[in-house]
Structures are given as structure tokens and as C-alpha cells.
JSON list of C-alpha atoms in Angstrom, two decimals:
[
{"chain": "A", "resi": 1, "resn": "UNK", "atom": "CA", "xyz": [4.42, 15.61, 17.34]},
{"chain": "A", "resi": 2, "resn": "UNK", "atom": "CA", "xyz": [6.63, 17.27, 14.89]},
{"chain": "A", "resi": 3, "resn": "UNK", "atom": "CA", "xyz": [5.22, 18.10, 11.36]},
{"chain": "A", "resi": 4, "resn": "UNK", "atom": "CA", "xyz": [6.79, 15.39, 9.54]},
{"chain": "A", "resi": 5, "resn": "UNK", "atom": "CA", "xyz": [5.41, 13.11, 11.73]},
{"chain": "A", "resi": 6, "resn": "UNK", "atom": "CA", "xyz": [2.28, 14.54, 11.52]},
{"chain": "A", "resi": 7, "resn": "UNK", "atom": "CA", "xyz": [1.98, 14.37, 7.72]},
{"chain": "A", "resi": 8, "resn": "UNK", "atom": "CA", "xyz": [2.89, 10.76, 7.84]},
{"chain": "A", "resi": 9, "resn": "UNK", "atom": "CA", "xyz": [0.12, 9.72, 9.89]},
{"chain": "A", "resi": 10, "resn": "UNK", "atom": "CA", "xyz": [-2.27, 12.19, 8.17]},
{"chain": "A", "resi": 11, "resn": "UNK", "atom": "CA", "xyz": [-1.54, 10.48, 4.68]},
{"chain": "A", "resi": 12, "resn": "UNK", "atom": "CA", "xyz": [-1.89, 6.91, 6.14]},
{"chain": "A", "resi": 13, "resn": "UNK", "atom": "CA", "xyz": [-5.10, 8.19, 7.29]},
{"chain": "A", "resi": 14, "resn": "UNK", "atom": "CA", "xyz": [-6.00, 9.52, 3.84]},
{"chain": "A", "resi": 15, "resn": "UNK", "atom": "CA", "xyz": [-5.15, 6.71, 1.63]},
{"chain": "A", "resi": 16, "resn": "UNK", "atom": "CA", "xyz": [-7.29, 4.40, 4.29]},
{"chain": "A", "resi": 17, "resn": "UNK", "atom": "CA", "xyz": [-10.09, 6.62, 4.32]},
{"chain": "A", "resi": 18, "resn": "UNK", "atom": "CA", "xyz": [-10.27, 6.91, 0.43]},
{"chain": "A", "resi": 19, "resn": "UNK", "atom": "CA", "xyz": [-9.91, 2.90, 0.34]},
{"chain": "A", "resi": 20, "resn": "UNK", "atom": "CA", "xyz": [-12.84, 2.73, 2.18]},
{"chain": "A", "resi": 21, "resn": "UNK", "atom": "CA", "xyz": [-14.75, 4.80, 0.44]},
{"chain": "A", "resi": 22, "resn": "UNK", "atom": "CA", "xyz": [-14.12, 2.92, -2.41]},
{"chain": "A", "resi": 23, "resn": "UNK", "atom": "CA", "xyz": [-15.30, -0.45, -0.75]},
{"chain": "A", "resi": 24, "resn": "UNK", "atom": "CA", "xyz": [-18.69, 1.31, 1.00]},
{"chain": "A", "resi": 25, "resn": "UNK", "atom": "CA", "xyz": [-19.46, 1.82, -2.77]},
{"chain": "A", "resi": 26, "resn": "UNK", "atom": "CA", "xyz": [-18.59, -1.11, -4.46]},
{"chain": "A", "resi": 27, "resn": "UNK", "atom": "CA", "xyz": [-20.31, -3.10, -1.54]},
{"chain": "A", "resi": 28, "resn": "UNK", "atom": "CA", "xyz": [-23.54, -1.74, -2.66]},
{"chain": "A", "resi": 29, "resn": "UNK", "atom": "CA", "xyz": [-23.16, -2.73, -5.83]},
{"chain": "A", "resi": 30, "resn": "UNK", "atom": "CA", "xyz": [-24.32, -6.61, -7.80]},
{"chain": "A", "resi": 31, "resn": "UNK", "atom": "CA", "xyz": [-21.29, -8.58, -9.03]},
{"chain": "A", "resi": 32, "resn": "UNK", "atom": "CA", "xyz": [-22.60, -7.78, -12.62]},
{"chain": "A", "resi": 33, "resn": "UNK", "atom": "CA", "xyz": [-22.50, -3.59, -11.99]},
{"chain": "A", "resi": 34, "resn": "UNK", "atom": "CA", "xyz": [-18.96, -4.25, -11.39]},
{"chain": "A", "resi": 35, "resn": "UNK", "atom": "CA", "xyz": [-18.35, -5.25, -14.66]},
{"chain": "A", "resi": 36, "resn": "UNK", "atom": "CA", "xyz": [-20.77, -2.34, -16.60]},
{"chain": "A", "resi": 37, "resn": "UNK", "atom": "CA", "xyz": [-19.52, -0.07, -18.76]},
{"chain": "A", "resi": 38, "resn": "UNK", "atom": "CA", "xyz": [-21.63, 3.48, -18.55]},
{"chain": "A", "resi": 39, "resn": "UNK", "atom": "CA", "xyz": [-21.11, 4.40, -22.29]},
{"chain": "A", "resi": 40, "resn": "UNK", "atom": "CA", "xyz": [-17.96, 3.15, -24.73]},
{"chain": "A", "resi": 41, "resn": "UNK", "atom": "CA", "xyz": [-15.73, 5.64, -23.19]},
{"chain": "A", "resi": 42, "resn": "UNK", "atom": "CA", "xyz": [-15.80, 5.07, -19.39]},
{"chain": "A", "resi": 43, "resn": "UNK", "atom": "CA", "xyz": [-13.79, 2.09, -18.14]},
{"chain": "A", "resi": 44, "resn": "UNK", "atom": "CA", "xyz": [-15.92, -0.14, -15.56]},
{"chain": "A", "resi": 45, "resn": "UNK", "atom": "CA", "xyz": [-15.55, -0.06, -11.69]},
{"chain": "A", "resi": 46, "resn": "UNK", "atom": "CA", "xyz": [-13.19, -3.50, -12.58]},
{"chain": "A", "resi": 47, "resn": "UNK", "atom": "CA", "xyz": [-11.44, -1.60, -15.37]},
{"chain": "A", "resi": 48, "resn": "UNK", "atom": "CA", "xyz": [-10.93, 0.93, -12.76]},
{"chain": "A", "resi": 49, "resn": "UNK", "atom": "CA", "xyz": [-9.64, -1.69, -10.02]},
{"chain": "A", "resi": 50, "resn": "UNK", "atom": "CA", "xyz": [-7.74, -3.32, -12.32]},
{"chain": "A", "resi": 51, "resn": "UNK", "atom": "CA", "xyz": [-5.76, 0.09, -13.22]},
{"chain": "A", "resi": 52, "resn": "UNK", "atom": "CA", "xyz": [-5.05, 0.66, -9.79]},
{"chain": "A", "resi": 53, "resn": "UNK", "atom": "CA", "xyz": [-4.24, -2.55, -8.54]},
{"chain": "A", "resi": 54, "resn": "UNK", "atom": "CA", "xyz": [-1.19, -2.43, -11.31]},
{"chain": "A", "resi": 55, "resn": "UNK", "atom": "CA", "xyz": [-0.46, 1.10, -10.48]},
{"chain": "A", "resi": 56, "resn": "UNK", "atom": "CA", "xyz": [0.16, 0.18, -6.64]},
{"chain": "A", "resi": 57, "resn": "UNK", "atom": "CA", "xyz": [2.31, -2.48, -7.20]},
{"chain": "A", "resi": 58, "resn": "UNK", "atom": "CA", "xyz": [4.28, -0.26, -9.73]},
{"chain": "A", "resi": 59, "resn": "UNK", "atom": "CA", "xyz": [4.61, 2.52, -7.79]},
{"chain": "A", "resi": 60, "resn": "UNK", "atom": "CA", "xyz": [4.81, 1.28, -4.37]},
{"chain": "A", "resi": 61, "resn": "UNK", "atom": "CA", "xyz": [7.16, -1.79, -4.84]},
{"chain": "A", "resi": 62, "resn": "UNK", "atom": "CA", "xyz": [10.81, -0.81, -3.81]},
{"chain": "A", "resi": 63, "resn": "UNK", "atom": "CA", "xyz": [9.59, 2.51, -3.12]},
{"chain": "A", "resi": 64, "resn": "UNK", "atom": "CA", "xyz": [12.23, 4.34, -1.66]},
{"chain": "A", "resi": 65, "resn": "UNK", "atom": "CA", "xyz": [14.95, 2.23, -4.12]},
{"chain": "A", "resi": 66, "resn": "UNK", "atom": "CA", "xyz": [13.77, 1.65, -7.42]},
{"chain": "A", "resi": 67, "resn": "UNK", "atom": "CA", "xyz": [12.09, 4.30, -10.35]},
{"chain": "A", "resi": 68, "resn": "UNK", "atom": "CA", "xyz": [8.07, 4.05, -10.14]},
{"chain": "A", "resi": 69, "resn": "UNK", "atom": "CA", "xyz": [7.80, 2.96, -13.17]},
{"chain": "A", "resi": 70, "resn": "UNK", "atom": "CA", "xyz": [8.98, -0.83, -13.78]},
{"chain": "A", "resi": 71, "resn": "UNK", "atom": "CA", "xyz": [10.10, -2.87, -16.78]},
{"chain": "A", "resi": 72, "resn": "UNK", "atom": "CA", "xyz": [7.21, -5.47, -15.94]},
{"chain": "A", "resi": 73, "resn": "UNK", "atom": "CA", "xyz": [4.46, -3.51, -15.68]},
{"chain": "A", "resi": 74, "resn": "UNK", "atom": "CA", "xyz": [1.87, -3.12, -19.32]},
{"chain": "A", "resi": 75, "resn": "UNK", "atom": "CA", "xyz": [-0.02, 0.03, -18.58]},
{"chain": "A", "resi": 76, "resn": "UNK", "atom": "CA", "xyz": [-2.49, -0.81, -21.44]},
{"chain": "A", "resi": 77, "resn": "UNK", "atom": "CA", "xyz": [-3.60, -4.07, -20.36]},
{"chain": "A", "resi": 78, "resn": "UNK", "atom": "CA", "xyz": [-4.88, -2.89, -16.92]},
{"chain": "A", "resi": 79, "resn": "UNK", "atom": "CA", "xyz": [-7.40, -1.05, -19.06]},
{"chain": "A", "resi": 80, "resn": "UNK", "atom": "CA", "xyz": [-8.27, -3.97, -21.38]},
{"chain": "A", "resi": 81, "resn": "UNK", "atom": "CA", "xyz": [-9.07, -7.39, -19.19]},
{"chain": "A", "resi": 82, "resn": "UNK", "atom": "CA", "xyz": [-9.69, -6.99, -15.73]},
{"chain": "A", "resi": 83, "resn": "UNK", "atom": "CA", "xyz": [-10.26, -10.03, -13.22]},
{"chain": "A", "resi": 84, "resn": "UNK", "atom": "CA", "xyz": [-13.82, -11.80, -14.48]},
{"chain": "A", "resi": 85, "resn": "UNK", "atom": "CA", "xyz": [-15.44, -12.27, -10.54]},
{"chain": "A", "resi": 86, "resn": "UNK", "atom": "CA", "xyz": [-15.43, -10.11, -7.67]},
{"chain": "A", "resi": 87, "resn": "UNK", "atom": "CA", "xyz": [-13.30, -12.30, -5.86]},
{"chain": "A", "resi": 88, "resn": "UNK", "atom": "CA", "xyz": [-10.21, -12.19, -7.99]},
{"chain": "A", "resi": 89, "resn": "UNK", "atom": "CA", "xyz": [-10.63, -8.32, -8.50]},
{"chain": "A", "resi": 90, "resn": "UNK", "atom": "CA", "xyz": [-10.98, -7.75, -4.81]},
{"chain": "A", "resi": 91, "resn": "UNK", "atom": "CA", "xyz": [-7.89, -9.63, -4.57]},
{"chain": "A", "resi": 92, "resn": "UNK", "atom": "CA", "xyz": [-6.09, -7.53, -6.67]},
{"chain": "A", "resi": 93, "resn": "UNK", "atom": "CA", "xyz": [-7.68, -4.06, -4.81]},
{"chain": "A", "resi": 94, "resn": "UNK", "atom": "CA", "xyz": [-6.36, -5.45, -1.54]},
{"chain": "A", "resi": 95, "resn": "UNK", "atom": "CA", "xyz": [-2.95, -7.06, -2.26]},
{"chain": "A", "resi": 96, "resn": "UNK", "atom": "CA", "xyz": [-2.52, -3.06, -4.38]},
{"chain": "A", "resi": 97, "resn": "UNK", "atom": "CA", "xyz": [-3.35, -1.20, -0.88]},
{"chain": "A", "resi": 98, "resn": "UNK", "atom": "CA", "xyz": [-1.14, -4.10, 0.99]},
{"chain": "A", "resi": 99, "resn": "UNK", "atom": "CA", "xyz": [2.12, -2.98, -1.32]},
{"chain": "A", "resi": 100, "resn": "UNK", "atom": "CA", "xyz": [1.21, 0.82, -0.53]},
{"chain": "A", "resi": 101, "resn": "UNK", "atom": "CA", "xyz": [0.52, 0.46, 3.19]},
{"chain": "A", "resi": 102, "resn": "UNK", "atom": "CA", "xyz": [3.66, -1.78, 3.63]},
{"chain": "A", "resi": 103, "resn": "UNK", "atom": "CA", "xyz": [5.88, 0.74, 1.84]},
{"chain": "A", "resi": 104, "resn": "UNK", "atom": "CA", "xyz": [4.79, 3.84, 3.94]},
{"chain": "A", "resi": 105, "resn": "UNK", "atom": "CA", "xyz": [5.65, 1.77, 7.27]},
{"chain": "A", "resi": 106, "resn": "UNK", "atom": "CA", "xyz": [9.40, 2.78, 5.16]},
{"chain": "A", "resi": 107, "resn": "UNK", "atom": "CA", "xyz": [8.66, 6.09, 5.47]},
{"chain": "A", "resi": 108, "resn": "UNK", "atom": "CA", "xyz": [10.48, 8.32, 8.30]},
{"chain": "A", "resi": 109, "resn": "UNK", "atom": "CA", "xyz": [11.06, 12.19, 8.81]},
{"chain": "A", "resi": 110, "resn": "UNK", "atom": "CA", "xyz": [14.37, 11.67, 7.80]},
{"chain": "A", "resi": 111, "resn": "UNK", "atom": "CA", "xyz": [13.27, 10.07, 4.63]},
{"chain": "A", "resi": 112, "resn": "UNK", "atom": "CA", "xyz": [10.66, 12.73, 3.46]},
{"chain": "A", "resi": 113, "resn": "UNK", "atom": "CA", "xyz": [12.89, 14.65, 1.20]},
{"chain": "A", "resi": 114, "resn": "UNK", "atom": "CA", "xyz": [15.23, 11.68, -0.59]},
{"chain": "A", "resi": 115, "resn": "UNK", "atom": "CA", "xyz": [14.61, 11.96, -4.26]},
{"chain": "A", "resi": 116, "resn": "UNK", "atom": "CA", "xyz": [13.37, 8.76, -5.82]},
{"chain": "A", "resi": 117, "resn": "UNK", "atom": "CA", "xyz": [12.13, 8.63, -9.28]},
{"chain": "A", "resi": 118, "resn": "UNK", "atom": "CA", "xyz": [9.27, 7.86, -11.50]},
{"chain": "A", "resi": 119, "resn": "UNK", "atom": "CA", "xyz": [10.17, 7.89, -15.04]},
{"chain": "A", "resi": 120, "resn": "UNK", "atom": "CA", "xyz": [13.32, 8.70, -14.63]},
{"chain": "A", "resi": 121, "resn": "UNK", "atom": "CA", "xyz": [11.91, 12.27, -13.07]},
{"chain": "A", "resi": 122, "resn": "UNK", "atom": "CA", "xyz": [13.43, 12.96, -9.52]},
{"chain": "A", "resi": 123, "resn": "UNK", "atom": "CA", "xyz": [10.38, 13.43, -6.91]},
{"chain": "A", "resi": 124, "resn": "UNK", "atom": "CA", "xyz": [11.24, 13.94, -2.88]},
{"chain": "A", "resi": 125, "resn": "UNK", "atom": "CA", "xyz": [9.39, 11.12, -1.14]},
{"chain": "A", "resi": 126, "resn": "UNK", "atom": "CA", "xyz": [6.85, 13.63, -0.02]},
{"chain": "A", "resi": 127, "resn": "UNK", "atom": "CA", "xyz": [6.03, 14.79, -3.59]},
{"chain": "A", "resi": 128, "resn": "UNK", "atom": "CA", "xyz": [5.88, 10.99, -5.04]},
{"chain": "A", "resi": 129, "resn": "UNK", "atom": "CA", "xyz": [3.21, 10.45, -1.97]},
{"chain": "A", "resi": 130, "resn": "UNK", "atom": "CA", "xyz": [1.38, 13.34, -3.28]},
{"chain": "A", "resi": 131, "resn": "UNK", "atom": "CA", "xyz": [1.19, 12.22, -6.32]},
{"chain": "A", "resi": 132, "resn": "UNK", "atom": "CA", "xyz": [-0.53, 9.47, -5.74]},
{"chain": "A", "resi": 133, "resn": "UNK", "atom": "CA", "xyz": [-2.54, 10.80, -2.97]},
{"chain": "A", "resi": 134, "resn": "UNK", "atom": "CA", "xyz": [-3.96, 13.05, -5.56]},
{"chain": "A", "resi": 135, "resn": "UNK", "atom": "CA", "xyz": [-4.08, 9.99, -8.65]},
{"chain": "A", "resi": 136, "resn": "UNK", "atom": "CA", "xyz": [-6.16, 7.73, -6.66]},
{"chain": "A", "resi": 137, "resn": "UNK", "atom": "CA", "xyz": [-9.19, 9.62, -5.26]},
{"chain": "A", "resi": 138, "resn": "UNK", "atom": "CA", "xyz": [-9.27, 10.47, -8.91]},
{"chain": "A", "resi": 139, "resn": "UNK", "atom": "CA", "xyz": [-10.20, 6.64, -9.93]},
{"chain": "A", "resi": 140, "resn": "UNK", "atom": "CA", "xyz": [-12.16, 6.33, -6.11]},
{"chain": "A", "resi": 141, "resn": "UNK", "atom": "CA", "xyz": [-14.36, 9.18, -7.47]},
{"chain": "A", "resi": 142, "resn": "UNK", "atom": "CA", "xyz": [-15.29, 7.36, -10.84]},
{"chain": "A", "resi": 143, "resn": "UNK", "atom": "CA", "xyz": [-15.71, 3.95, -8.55]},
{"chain": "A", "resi": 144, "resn": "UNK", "atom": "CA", "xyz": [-18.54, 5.97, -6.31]},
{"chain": "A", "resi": 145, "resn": "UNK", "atom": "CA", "xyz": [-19.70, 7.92, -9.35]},
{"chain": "A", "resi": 146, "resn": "UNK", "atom": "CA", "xyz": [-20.36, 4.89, -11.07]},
{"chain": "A", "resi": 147, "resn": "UNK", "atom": "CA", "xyz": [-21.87, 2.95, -8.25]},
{"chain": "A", "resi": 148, "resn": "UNK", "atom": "CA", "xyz": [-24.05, 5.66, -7.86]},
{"chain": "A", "resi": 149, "resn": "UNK", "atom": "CA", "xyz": [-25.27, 6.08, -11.12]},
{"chain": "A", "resi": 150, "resn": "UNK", "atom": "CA", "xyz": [-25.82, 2.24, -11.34]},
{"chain": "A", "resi": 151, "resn": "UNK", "atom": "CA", "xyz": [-27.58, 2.01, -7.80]},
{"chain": "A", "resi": 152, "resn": "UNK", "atom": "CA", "xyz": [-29.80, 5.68, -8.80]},
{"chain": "A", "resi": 153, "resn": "UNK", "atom": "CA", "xyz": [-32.16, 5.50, -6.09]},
{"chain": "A", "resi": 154, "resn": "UNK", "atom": "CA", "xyz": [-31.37, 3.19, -4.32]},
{"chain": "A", "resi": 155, "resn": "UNK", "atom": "CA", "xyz": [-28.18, 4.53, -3.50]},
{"chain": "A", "resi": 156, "resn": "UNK", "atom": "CA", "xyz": [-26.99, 4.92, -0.18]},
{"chain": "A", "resi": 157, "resn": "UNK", "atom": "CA", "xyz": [-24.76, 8.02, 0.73]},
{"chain": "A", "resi": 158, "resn": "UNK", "atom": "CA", "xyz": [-21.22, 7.89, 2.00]},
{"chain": "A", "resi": 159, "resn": "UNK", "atom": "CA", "xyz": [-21.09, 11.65, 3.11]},
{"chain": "A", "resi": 160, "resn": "UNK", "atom": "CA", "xyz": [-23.55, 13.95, 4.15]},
{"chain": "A", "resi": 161, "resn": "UNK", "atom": "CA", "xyz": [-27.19, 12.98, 2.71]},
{"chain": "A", "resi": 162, "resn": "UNK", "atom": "CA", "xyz": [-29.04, 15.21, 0.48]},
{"chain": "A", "resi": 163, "resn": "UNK", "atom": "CA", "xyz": [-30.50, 18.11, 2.28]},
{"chain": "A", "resi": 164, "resn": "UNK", "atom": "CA", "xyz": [-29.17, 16.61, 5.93]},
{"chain": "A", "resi": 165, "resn": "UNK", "atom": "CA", "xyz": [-26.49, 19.22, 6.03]},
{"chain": "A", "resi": 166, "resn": "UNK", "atom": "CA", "xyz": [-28.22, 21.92, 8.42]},
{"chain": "A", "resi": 167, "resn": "UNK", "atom": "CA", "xyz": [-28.52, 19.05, 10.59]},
{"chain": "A", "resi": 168, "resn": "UNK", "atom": "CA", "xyz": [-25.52, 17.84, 10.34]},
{"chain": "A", "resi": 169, "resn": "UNK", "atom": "CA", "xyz": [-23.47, 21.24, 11.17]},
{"chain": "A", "resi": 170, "resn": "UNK", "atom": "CA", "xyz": [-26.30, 21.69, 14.26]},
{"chain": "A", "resi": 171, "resn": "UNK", "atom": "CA", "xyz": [-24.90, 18.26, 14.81]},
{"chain": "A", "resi": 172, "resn": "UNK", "atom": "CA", "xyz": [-21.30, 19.50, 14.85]},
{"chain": "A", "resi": 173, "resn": "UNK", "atom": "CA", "xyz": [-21.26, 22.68, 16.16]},
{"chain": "A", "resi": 174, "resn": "UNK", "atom": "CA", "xyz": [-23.20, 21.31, 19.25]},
{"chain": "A", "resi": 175, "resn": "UNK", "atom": "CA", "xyz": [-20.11, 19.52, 20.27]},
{"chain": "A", "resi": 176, "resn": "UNK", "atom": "CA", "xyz": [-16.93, 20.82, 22.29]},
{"chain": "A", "resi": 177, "resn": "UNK", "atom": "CA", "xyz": [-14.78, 22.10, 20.11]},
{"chain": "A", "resi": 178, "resn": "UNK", "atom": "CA", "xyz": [-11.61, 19.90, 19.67]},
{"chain": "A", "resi": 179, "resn": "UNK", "atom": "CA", "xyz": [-8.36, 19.61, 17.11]},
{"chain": "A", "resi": 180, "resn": "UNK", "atom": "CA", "xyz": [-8.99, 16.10, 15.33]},
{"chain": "A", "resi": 181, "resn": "UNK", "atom": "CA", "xyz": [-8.64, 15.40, 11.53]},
{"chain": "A", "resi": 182, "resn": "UNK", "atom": "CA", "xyz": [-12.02, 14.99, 10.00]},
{"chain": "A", "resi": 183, "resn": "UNK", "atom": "CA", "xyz": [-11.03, 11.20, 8.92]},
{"chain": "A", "resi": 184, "resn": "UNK", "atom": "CA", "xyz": [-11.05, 9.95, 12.29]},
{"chain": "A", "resi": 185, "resn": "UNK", "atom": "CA", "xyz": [-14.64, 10.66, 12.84]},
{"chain": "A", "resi": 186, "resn": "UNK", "atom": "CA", "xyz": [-15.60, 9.68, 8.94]},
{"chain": "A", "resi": 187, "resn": "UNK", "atom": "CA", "xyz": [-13.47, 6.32, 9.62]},
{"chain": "A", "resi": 188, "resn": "UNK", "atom": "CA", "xyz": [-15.22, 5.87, 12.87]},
{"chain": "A", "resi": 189, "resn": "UNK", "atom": "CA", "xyz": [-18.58, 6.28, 11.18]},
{"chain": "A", "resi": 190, "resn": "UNK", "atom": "CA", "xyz": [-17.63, 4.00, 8.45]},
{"chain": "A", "resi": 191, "resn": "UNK", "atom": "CA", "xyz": [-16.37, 1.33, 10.96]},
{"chain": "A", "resi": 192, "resn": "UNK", "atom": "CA", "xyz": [-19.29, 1.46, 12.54]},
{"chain": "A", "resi": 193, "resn": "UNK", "atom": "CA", "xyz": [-21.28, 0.47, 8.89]},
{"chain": "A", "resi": 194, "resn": "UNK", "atom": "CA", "xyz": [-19.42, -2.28, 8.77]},
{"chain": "A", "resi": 195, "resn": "UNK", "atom": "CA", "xyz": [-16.13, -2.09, 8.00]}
]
């Protein structure tokens, strides 16, 4: 496999992983935690949803033809009434991920280096992908941090537990060695929970 090729199935495989992630932690989670706010300057895990539900569909709509950042879209509101029910905000996280997966079945190798633009600022394809593949693990990470702190101990890990890392590398290094990316076991595992 060439190394374009490569990087387009390894950020497929990232976005889905960090999606995941996401849902293992707002799974564990009452309706009502959704909608906490963890002092009067962090947005809720609906805020959050909310924020990236309108930032998929901006960014990800007409990727590879229009700028990233559209006439419709009201960046403040995202941040000021999300969805009221789980339902409707899950509806929004998956119909944000369905705009961003559909648009990378667009990409090709030969696309990787076309400049498109977001906010008028020219980005190859490859750099506007990285952009966002480093913008949403940002928001993921507040979604799990603030499950977590809502759940305290009764939280239940999506990585390696607290103090089961020794066993987890004798796990590891007890295997064959083998070239795979670390997502395809962590999706496997996930899976596996229930996904």
C-alpha cells in the first residue's frame, strides 16, 4: 500500500476510534449528566455535542469544493442551546460523523494535496484533515473528562485501568510481534463492549 493510501485509512481509523470513545463515555453517563455544567465556565457534554455536530457539517459539507466555513452556520449558538434529550443530541453527533465519514470516501491520493479553504485560508486536503483530526479529540477529551468527573467512582475506564499497566505490557509483549495500528486492537476491544 502506498503512503497516501495508508494515511487515508489510518485517519478513517482515527476519527472512528475517537467517535467511539466519545460514545463509551457518554453511554455511562444519566440523561441529566449530559446536560451538567461542571462550573460557569465549562460548556456541558451537550454544549460540547452541539459544537461539534455544527462544526462537522461546516467543515465537512462540500469538502473538497466549498471554503469550511459557510454563510449558514452561527458559531455562537452551538455554544448557547443544545438539543434538550439525548435523543435529538445523539442525532445531531451521528448525522455530524455521517457528513465527515461520507466526505473522506471523496478523498483519493491524487486529491491529498488540492488546496481547499477555510476562511478564506488555503489548506492541502491533508492539512484541513489534520486540522480537524487534532480539533476534535480536543472536545472528545472534555466529553470523557467530564463523564468521568460526573461518574467519580463509578467510572469505568476506556484505556488502560489504574495500576493494570504492568499487566497489560506482560500482556503485550507476550504476543508475536506484528505491524498493526494500535486502533485496530482498541476498536476490536471496544466492539467487543458493545459497540
Amino acid at each position: 500500500m502506498d503512503i497516501a493510501s495508508a494515511y487515508i485509512e489510518s485517519i478513517k481509523k482515527q476519527f472512528w476510534y475517537y467517535k467511539t470513545i466519545a460514545e463509551k463515555a457518554i453511554d455511562q453517563l444519566e440523561e441529566s449528566q449530559l446536560f451538567s455544567q461542571l462550573g460557569n465556565e465549562n460548556n456541558s457534554i451537550a454544549i460540547i455535542i452541539n459544537h461539534l455536530y455544527g462544526n462537522m457539517l461546516l467543515r465537512w459539507t462540500d469538502f473538497l469544493t466549498t471554503d469550511g466555513e459557510k454563510e449558514w452556520r452561527n458559531r455562537d449558538a452551538e455554544f448557547e442551546n443544545p438539543p434538550t434529550s439525548k435523543r435529538e443530541l445523539m442525532l445531531r453527533w451521528e448525522a455530524g460523523w455521517a457528513c465527515l465519514f461520507n466526505a473522506l470516501e471523496e478523498i483519493t491520493p491524487d486529491n491529498l494535496t488540492t488546496i481547499i479553504y477555510i476562511r478564506n485560508e488555503g489548506h492541502t486536503v491533508t492539512e484541513a484533515i489534520n486540522r480537524q483530526l487534532a480539533h476534535y479529540p480536543y472536545h472528545i477529551g472534555q466529553i470523557v473528562f467530564a463523564a468521568k468527573q460526573l461518574k467519580n467512582a463509578e467510572w469505568e475506564s476506556l484505556s488502560i485501568p489504574k495500576n493494570k499497566s504492568a499487566e497489560y505490557n506482560t500482556e503485550k509483549f507476550a504476543a508475536e510481534k506484528q505491524q498493526r495500528n494500535f486502533i485496530d486492537e482498541a476498536l476490536n476491544k471496544l466492539r467487543k463492549r458493545g459497540v
